[in-house]
Amino acid sequence: MTTLRIPHADDVLEASRTLAGVAVETPVLRSEWLDRLTGARVYVKCENLQRTGAFKFRGAFNCLSRLDRTAYPGGVVAYSTGNHGQAIATVGKMLDIPATIVMPNDAPAVKITKARENGAKIVLYDRSRQSREEIAAQIAAQSPVDMIPPGDHPLVIAGQGTAAAEGLKQIGASGVTTILVPCGGGGLAAGTCLATEALNASAEVWAVEPEAFDDTKRSIASGTRERNALLSGSLCDALLAPTPAELPFAINRKRLSRVLTVSDRDVLRAIRFAYDELRLVTEPGGVIALASLLSQSDVVRGKRVLVIVSGGNVDPAVFKQALDIDVGAGPIDHAA
Amino acid sequence: MTTLRIPHADDVLEASRTLAGVAVETPVLRSEWLDRLTGARVYVKCENLQRTGAFKFRGAFNCLSRLDRTAYPGGVVAYSTGNHGQAIATVGKMLDIPATIVMPNDAPAVKITKARENGAKIVLYDRSRQSREEIAAQIAAQSPVDMIPPGDHPLVIAGQGTAAAEGLKQIGASGVTTILVPCGGGGLAAGTCLATEALNASAEVWAVEPEAFDDTKRSIASGTRERNALLSGSLCDALLAPTPAELPFAINRKRLSRVLTVSDRDVLRAIRFAYDELRLVTEPGGVIALASLLSQSDVVRGKRVLVIVSGGNVDPAVFKQALDIDVGAGPIDHAA
């Protein structure tokens, strides 16, 4: 396994070069209604339109394209709540690298199916009883494969940082005061912090977590990596890491300016907003930063905000819950 | 009313300049699965991500930004199956031009509401009994307003053509053999024909119509503008013009290479495909060209195809029909 050095800002710039012409340059969308609600100027970076439907493609490609194939003829193994696994499977297929993915058995069926169809070997586990890290480590110990964690890898973090770097370039780095990103293990948040440094941007980075899974918020407060009381139970399946990943946390504890939390109900309302107003399919964990702007609309008043919508792989049953929301009763009323 | 001269290729280039920095430069997305299914290289131009959720913004802005306000102090009146009306309402608000919109009473509620919220005056009519052209003409005769038809206007046609022009520039004009566009009155198709000429592109333009509303197909065959037997009854509410509009048809009859038709069932399957594979919210009439590639996958084999997804304003009830499709039974199976 690659040495766990903390990545630098330059690693994001190098990752951007690696991903040029490979990753989708995802669009930045605007909504007059969103600006009016928040009293801010908001730019929505659509990483749900990225290959594999999530920003995770960036970290996976940046990492696997530099795999030492002689040292790891068996390819790679990854543990993932879904999108990272799917990205590793897809990139593995692109680069002809065998991939084994350890996924929780309650991950959306669509994510499991897609990874399988990319030729990956899938190992399912029970999120409430088993440790995904241990299962993946066991596989890595028994065969010549490299373990690619979703956050604890410098090349993965640097790759994730290219989403914000691209967004800052599209808008103009000086035009952004605040970047909001979804936060599970913290890889995207950490990469985003490095991206601002790489582009000499003064923007603050804010992370957004599900209400009952605010491990990063509590960890930053206490200075040590705290665990969540629950291991499952939020709609935001992509953000249920039990504790902040080590490397991202080393960056996030110093660089994150703020951590917000959002309820599942407000996440569903944000999925509906993205459907009505942006015509985007978003997943709960992917839309949570946007959800924070809708549910706590005063927090960014007067600011110029880049908000990353990080993924769009969502089971139809969940999407239908959002479509069933009565938009006549709340703030989404006027977005229709 | 502006004289009905037939627009030229240069009008598209001028419209592109007018829309620069105003319209969204919508992304072009790729799908490995779609390429595999069709045996083609397919680029999906996402005009559902355009302002107002449809390409109609382009024609509306191009037209209204040149309105003679001295001659028409009362602003504009438009008749529309929905997206054109919404675009006129939005642009009217942007440019401070009063707008009256004549809409069918069976248009999706979301479209009627949005136009109203943009400050437009809405006049509803019964699609099966009344003529929208006559109602709008009556309003135009009674007050100092200019009538902006959805297709029969050179500045509207030229504006719509900027979508394909932009797509051709993004991909490289020489890299496209075939452009597929949804077809109702024919304005987008006509504008697209002019766009290829403007960029010296050799790409053929193919129009795609709903099965029971194939007036353009029959009109090209007979050489005269034919009418549809039905005035309503397809999910593709945006494409139910009773007959090809005059100006677009004058262009399309000479320039269109082919017209395909698609069933409502296949349109719903395409909405589901766009949800699963592209993470886009699309409306029936907007996704029909993409639907033709999915349902008649052999028609573009070996070609390099630009397909325009033209709109994403869809009632939740219709979208849920697409989400309820059993994707295990058909070709979408492998897209999941």
PDB file of N, CA and C in Angstrom, chain B residues 2-57:
ATOM      1  N   THR B   2     -42.826  41.137 -36.849  1.00  0.00           N
ATOM      2  CA  THR B   2     -41.646  41.134 -37.710  1.00  0.00           C
ATOM      3  C   THR B   2     -41.952  40.420 -39.029  1.00  0.00           C
ATOM      4  N   THR B   3     -41.407  40.924 -40.106  1.00  0.00           N
ATOM      5  CA  THR B   3     -41.612  40.294 -41.408  1.00  0.00           C
ATOM      6  C   THR B   3     -41.072  38.866 -41.390  1.00  0.00           C
ATOM      7  N   LEU B   4     -41.800  37.952 -42.005  1.00  0.00           N
ATOM      8  CA  LEU B   4     -41.407  36.553 -41.957  1.00  0.00           C
ATOM      9  C   LEU B   4     -40.387  36.190 -43.033  1.00  0.00           C
ATOM     10  N   ARG B   5     -39.230  36.803 -42.962  1.00  0.00           N
ATOM     11  CA  ARG B   5     -38.183  36.402 -43.898  1.00  0.00           C
ATOM     12  C   ARG B   5     -37.569  35.089 -43.410  1.00  0.00           C
ATOM     13  N   ILE B   6     -37.085  34.283 -44.337  1.00  0.00           N
ATOM     14  CA  ILE B   6     -36.411  33.042 -43.959  1.00  0.00           C
ATOM     15  C   ILE B   6     -35.019  33.382 -43.430  1.00  0.00           C
ATOM     16  N   PRO B   7     -34.677  32.926 -42.223  1.00  0.00           N
ATOM     17  CA  PRO B   7     -33.363  33.269 -41.675  1.00  0.00           C
ATOM     18  C   PRO B   7     -32.233  32.547 -42.414  1.00  0.00           C
ATOM     19  N   HIS B   8     -31.034  33.105 -42.285  1.00  0.00           N
ATOM     20  CA  HIS B   8     -29.852  32.543 -42.936  1.00  0.00           C
ATOM     21  C   HIS B   8     -28.883  31.984 -41.900  1.00  0.00           C
ATOM     22  N   ALA B   9     -27.884  31.313 -42.395  1.00  0.00           N
ATOM     23  CA  ALA B   9     -26.852  30.748 -41.519  1.00  0.00           C
ATOM     24  C   ALA B   9     -26.199  31.841 -40.673  1.00  0.00           C
ATOM     25  N   ASP B  10     -25.972  33.005 -41.289  1.00  0.00           N
ATOM     26  CA  ASP B  10     -25.332  34.099 -40.546  1.00  0.00           C
ATOM     27  C   ASP B  10     -26.150  34.540 -39.331  1.00  0.00           C
ATOM     28  N   ASP B  11     -27.474  34.391 -39.427  1.00  0.00           N
ATOM     29  CA  ASP B  11     -28.315  34.770 -38.293  1.00  0.00           C
ATOM     30  C   ASP B  11     -28.011  33.907 -37.063  1.00  0.00           C
ATOM     31  N   VAL B  12     -27.612  32.678 -37.294  1.00  0.00           N
ATOM     32  CA  VAL B  12     -27.257  31.806 -36.168  1.00  0.00           C
ATOM     33  C   VAL B  12     -25.969  32.299 -35.516  1.00  0.00           C
ATOM     34  N   LEU B  13     -25.015  32.688 -36.344  1.00  0.00           N
ATOM     35  CA  LEU B  13     -23.754  33.196 -35.786  1.00  0.00           C
ATOM     36  C   LEU B  13     -24.004  34.472 -34.978  1.00  0.00           C
ATOM     37  N   GLU B  14     -24.875  35.325 -35.502  1.00  0.00           N
ATOM     38  CA  GLU B  14     -25.182  36.566 -34.777  1.00  0.00           C
ATOM     39  C   GLU B  14     -25.923  36.245 -33.474  1.00  0.00           C
ATOM     40  N   ALA B  15     -26.822  35.281 -33.531  1.00  0.00           N
ATOM     41  CA  ALA B  15     -27.533  34.873 -32.315  1.00  0.00           C
ATOM     42  C   ALA B  15     -26.559  34.313 -31.280  1.00  0.00           C
ATOM     43  N   SER B  16     -25.553  33.576 -31.731  1.00  0.00           N
ATOM     44  CA  SER B  16     -24.546  33.037 -30.801  1.00  0.00           C
ATOM     45  C   SER B  16     -23.833  34.164 -30.072  1.00  0.00           C
ATOM     46  N   ARG B  17     -23.548  35.241 -30.800  1.00  0.00           N
ATOM     47  CA  ARG B  17     -22.900  36.392 -30.153  1.00  0.00           C
ATOM     48  C   ARG B  17     -23.845  37.049 -29.149  1.00  0.00           C
ATOM     49  N   THR B  18     -25.117  37.157 -29.527  1.00  0.00           N
ATOM     50  CA  THR B  18     -26.101  37.764 -28.628  1.00  0.00           C
ATOM     51  C   THR B  18     -26.248  36.967 -27.333  1.00  0.00           C
ATOM     52  N   LEU B  19     -26.155  35.649 -27.459  1.00  0.00           N
ATOM     53  CA  LEU B  19     -26.410  34.782 -26.299  1.00  0.00           C
ATOM     54  C   LEU B  19     -25.161  34.511 -25.461  1.00  0.00           C
ATOM     55  N   ALA B  20     -23.993  34.920 -25.960  1.00  0.00           N
ATOM     56  CA  ALA B  20     -22.746  34.642 -25.223  1.00  0.00           C
ATOM     57  C   ALA B  20     -22.801  35.299 -23.851  1.00  0.00           C
ATOM     58  N   GLY B  21     -22.559  34.514 -22.816  1.00  0.00           N
ATOM     59  CA  GLY B  21     -22.577  35.039 -21.450  1.00  0.00           C
ATOM     60  C   GLY B  21     -23.976  35.186 -20.877  1.00  0.00           C
ATOM     61  N   VAL B  22     -24.991  34.911 -21.673  1.00  0.00           N
ATOM     62  CA  VAL B  22     -26.376  34.998 -21.191  1.00  0.00           C
ATOM     63  C   VAL B  22     -26.974  33.593 -21.073  1.00  0.00           C
ATOM     64  N   ALA B  23     -26.916  32.842 -22.163  1.00  0.00           N
ATOM     65  CA  ALA B  23     -27.371  31.451 -22.113  1.00  0.00           C
ATOM     66  C   ALA B  23     -26.291  30.601 -21.435  1.00  0.00           C
ATOM     67  N   VAL B  24     -26.714  29.498 -20.821  1.00  0.00           N
ATOM     68  CA  VAL B  24     -25.758  28.528 -20.284  1.00  0.00           C
ATOM     69  C   VAL B  24     -25.069  27.824 -21.453  1.00  0.00           C
ATOM     70  N   GLU B  25     -23.743  27.709 -21.398  1.00  0.00           N
ATOM     71  CA  GLU B  25     -23.070  26.817 -22.355  1.00  0.00           C
ATOM     72  C   GLU B  25     -23.288  25.409 -21.821  1.00  0.00           C
ATOM     73  N   THR B  26     -24.291  24.739 -22.343  1.00  0.00           N
ATOM     74  CA  THR B  26     -24.689  23.451 -21.756  1.00  0.00           C
ATOM     75  C   THR B  26     -23.669  22.362 -22.089  1.00  0.00           C
ATOM     76  N   PRO B  27     -23.492  21.416 -21.160  1.00  0.00           N
ATOM     77  CA  PRO B  27     -22.459  20.401 -21.380  1.00  0.00           C
ATOM     78  C   PRO B  27     -22.873  19.363 -22.427  1.00  0.00           C
ATOM     79  N   VAL B  28     -21.876  18.697 -22.955  1.00  0.00           N
ATOM     80  CA  VAL B  28     -22.078  17.552 -23.832  1.00  0.00           C
ATOM     81  C   VAL B  28     -21.621  16.325 -23.053  1.00  0.00           C
ATOM     82  N   LEU B  29     -22.525  15.394 -22.806  1.00  0.00           N
ATOM     83  CA  LEU B  29     -22.184  14.210 -22.019  1.00  0.00           C
ATOM     84  C   LEU B  29     -22.042  12.982 -22.906  1.00  0.00           C
ATOM     85  N   ARG B  30     -21.281  12.007 -22.414  1.00  0.00           N
ATOM     86  CA  ARG B  30     -21.056  10.770 -23.145  1.00  0.00           C
ATOM     87  C   ARG B  30     -21.511   9.593 -22.286  1.00  0.00           C
ATOM     88  N   SER B  31     -21.844   8.513 -22.921  1.00  0.00           N
ATOM     89  CA  SER B  31     -22.197   7.297 -22.201  1.00  0.00           C
ATOM     90  C   SER B  31     -21.619   6.106 -22.945  1.00  0.00           C
ATOM     91  N   GLU B  32     -20.740   5.404 -22.245  1.00  0.00           N
ATOM     92  CA  GLU B  32     -20.106   4.234 -22.851  1.00  0.00           C
ATOM     93  C   GLU B  32     -21.169   3.205 -23.232  1.00  0.00           C
ATOM     94  N   TRP B  33     -22.185   3.105 -22.364  1.00  0.00           N
ATOM     95  CA  TRP B  33     -23.225   2.126 -22.611  1.00  0.00           C
ATOM     96  C   TRP B  33     -24.022   2.481 -23.872  1.00  0.00           C
ATOM     97  N   LEU B  34     -24.284   3.751 -24.057  1.00  0.00           N
ATOM     98  CA  LEU B  34     -25.036   4.209 -25.226  1.00  0.00           C
ATOM     99  C   LEU B  34     -24.227   3.960 -26.502  1.00  0.00           C
ATOM    100  N   ASP B  35     -22.940   4.217 -26.437  1.00  0.00           N
ATOM    101  CA  ASP B  35     -22.068   3.944 -27.580  1.00  0.00           C
ATOM    102  C   ASP B  35     -22.106   2.461 -27.946  1.00  0.00           C
ATOM    103  N   ARG B  36     -22.063   1.623 -26.916  1.00  0.00           N
ATOM    104  CA  ARG B  36     -22.037   0.180 -27.153  1.00  0.00           C
ATOM    105  C   ARG B  36     -23.364  -0.264 -27.786  1.00  0.00           C
ATOM    106  N   LEU B  37     -24.471   0.241 -27.247  1.00  0.00           N
ATOM    107  CA  LEU B  37     -25.794  -0.145 -27.758  1.00  0.00           C
ATOM    108  C   LEU B  37     -25.953   0.240 -29.227  1.00  0.00           C
ATOM    109  N   THR B  38     -25.514   1.447 -29.566  1.00  0.00           N
ATOM    110  CA  THR B  38     -25.784   1.979 -30.902  1.00  0.00           C
ATOM    111  C   THR B  38     -24.686   1.652 -31.909  1.00  0.00           C
ATOM    112  N   GLY B  39     -23.522   1.264 -31.412  1.00  0.00           N
ATOM    113  CA  GLY B  39     -22.389   1.082 -32.324  1.00  0.00           C
ATOM    114  C   GLY B  39     -21.950   2.406 -32.925  1.00  0.00           C
ATOM    115  N   ALA B  40     -22.253   3.479 -32.226  1.00  0.00           N
ATOM    116  CA  ALA B  40     -21.936   4.833 -32.691  1.00  0.00           C
ATOM    117  C   ALA B  40     -21.171   5.571 -31.592  1.00  0.00           C
ATOM    118  N   ARG B  41     -20.679   6.745 -31.934  1.00  0.00           N
ATOM    119  CA  ARG B  41     -20.096   7.619 -30.918  1.00  0.00           C
ATOM    120  C   ARG B  41     -21.120   8.730 -30.689  1.00  0.00           C
ATOM    121  N   VAL B  42     -21.716   8.750 -29.497  1.00  0.00           N
ATOM    122  CA  VAL B  42     -22.863   9.629 -29.250  1.00  0.00           C
ATOM    123  C   VAL B  42     -22.498  10.728 -28.248  1.00  0.00           C
ATOM    124  N   TYR B  43     -22.832  11.951 -28.614  1.00  0.00           N
ATOM    125  CA  TYR B  43     -22.651  13.103 -27.732  1.00  0.00           C
ATOM    126  C   TYR B  43     -24.030  13.657 -27.386  1.00  0.00           C
ATOM    127  N   VAL B  44     -24.323  13.770 -26.093  1.00  0.00           N
ATOM    128  CA  VAL B  44     -25.639  14.237 -25.664  1.00  0.00           C
ATOM    129  C   VAL B  44     -25.535  15.703 -25.228  1.00  0.00           C
ATOM    130  N   LYS B  45     -26.192  16.575 -25.961  1.00  0.00           N
ATOM    131  CA  LYS B  45     -26.170  18.007 -25.663  1.00  0.00           C
ATOM    132  C   LYS B  45     -27.317  18.324 -24.709  1.00  0.00           C
ATOM    133  N   CYS B  46     -26.984  18.809 -23.517  1.00  0.00           N
ATOM    134  CA  CYS B  46     -27.956  18.884 -22.419  1.00  0.00           C
ATOM    135  C   CYS B  46     -28.657  20.234 -22.333  1.00  0.00           C
ATOM    136  N   GLU B  47     -29.576  20.490 -23.250  1.00  0.00           N
ATOM    137  CA  GLU B  47     -30.328  21.749 -23.208  1.00  0.00           C
ATOM    138  C   GLU B  47     -31.407  21.754 -22.125  1.00  0.00           C
ATOM    139  N   ASN B  48     -31.614  20.604 -21.475  1.00  0.00           N
ATOM    140  CA  ASN B  48     -32.475  20.605 -20.290  1.00  0.00           C
ATOM    141  C   ASN B  48     -31.807  21.380 -19.154  1.00  0.00           C
ATOM    142  N   LEU B  49     -30.495  21.591 -19.270  1.00  0.00           N
ATOM    143  CA  LEU B  49     -29.782  22.380 -18.256  1.00  0.00           C
ATOM    144  C   LEU B  49     -29.700  23.859 -18.642  1.00  0.00           C
ATOM    145  N   GLN B  50     -30.337  24.202 -19.751  1.00  0.00           N
ATOM    146  CA  GLN B  50     -30.394  25.611 -20.174  1.00  0.00           C
ATOM    147  C   GLN B  50     -31.273  26.403 -19.208  1.00  0.00           C
ATOM    148  N   ARG B  51     -31.124  27.695 -19.175  1.00  0.00           N
ATOM    149  CA  ARG B  51     -32.022  28.542 -18.382  1.00  0.00           C
ATOM    150  C   ARG B  51     -33.462  28.244 -18.777  1.00  0.00           C
ATOM    151  N   THR B  52     -34.347  28.237 -17.831  1.00  0.00           N
ATOM    152  CA  THR B  52     -35.760  27.856 -17.976  1.00  0.00           C
ATOM    153  C   THR B  52     -35.929  26.357 -18.267  1.00  0.00           C
ATOM    154  N   GLY B  53     -34.840  25.593 -18.294  1.00  0.00           N
ATOM    155  CA  GLY B  53     -34.950  24.149 -18.473  1.00  0.00           C
ATOM    156  C   GLY B  53     -35.237  23.705 -19.889  1.00  0.00           C
ATOM    157  N   ALA B  54     -34.991  24.565 -20.880  1.00  0.00           N
ATOM    158  CA  ALA B  54     -35.220  24.164 -22.268  1.00  0.00           C
ATOM    159  C   ALA B  54     -34.489  25.104 -23.222  1.00  0.00           C
ATOM    160  N   PHE B  55     -34.182  24.593 -24.417  1.00  0.00           N
ATOM    161  CA  PHE B  55     -33.484  25.381 -25.448  1.00  0.00           C
ATOM    162  C   PHE B  55     -34.268  26.625 -25.843  1.00  0.00           C
ATOM    163  N   LYS B  56     -35.565  26.650 -25.530  1.00  0.00           N
ATOM    164  CA  LYS B  56     -36.428  27.754 -25.967  1.00  0.00           C
ATOM    165  C   LYS B  56     -35.932  29.111 -25.457  1.00  0.00           C
ATOM    166  N   PHE B  57     -35.149  29.091 -24.383  1.00  0.00           N
ATOM    167  CA  PHE B  57     -34.575  30.342 -23.875  1.00  0.00           C
ATOM    168  C   PHE B  57     -33.765  31.043 -24.957  1.00  0.00           C
TER     169      PHE B  57
END
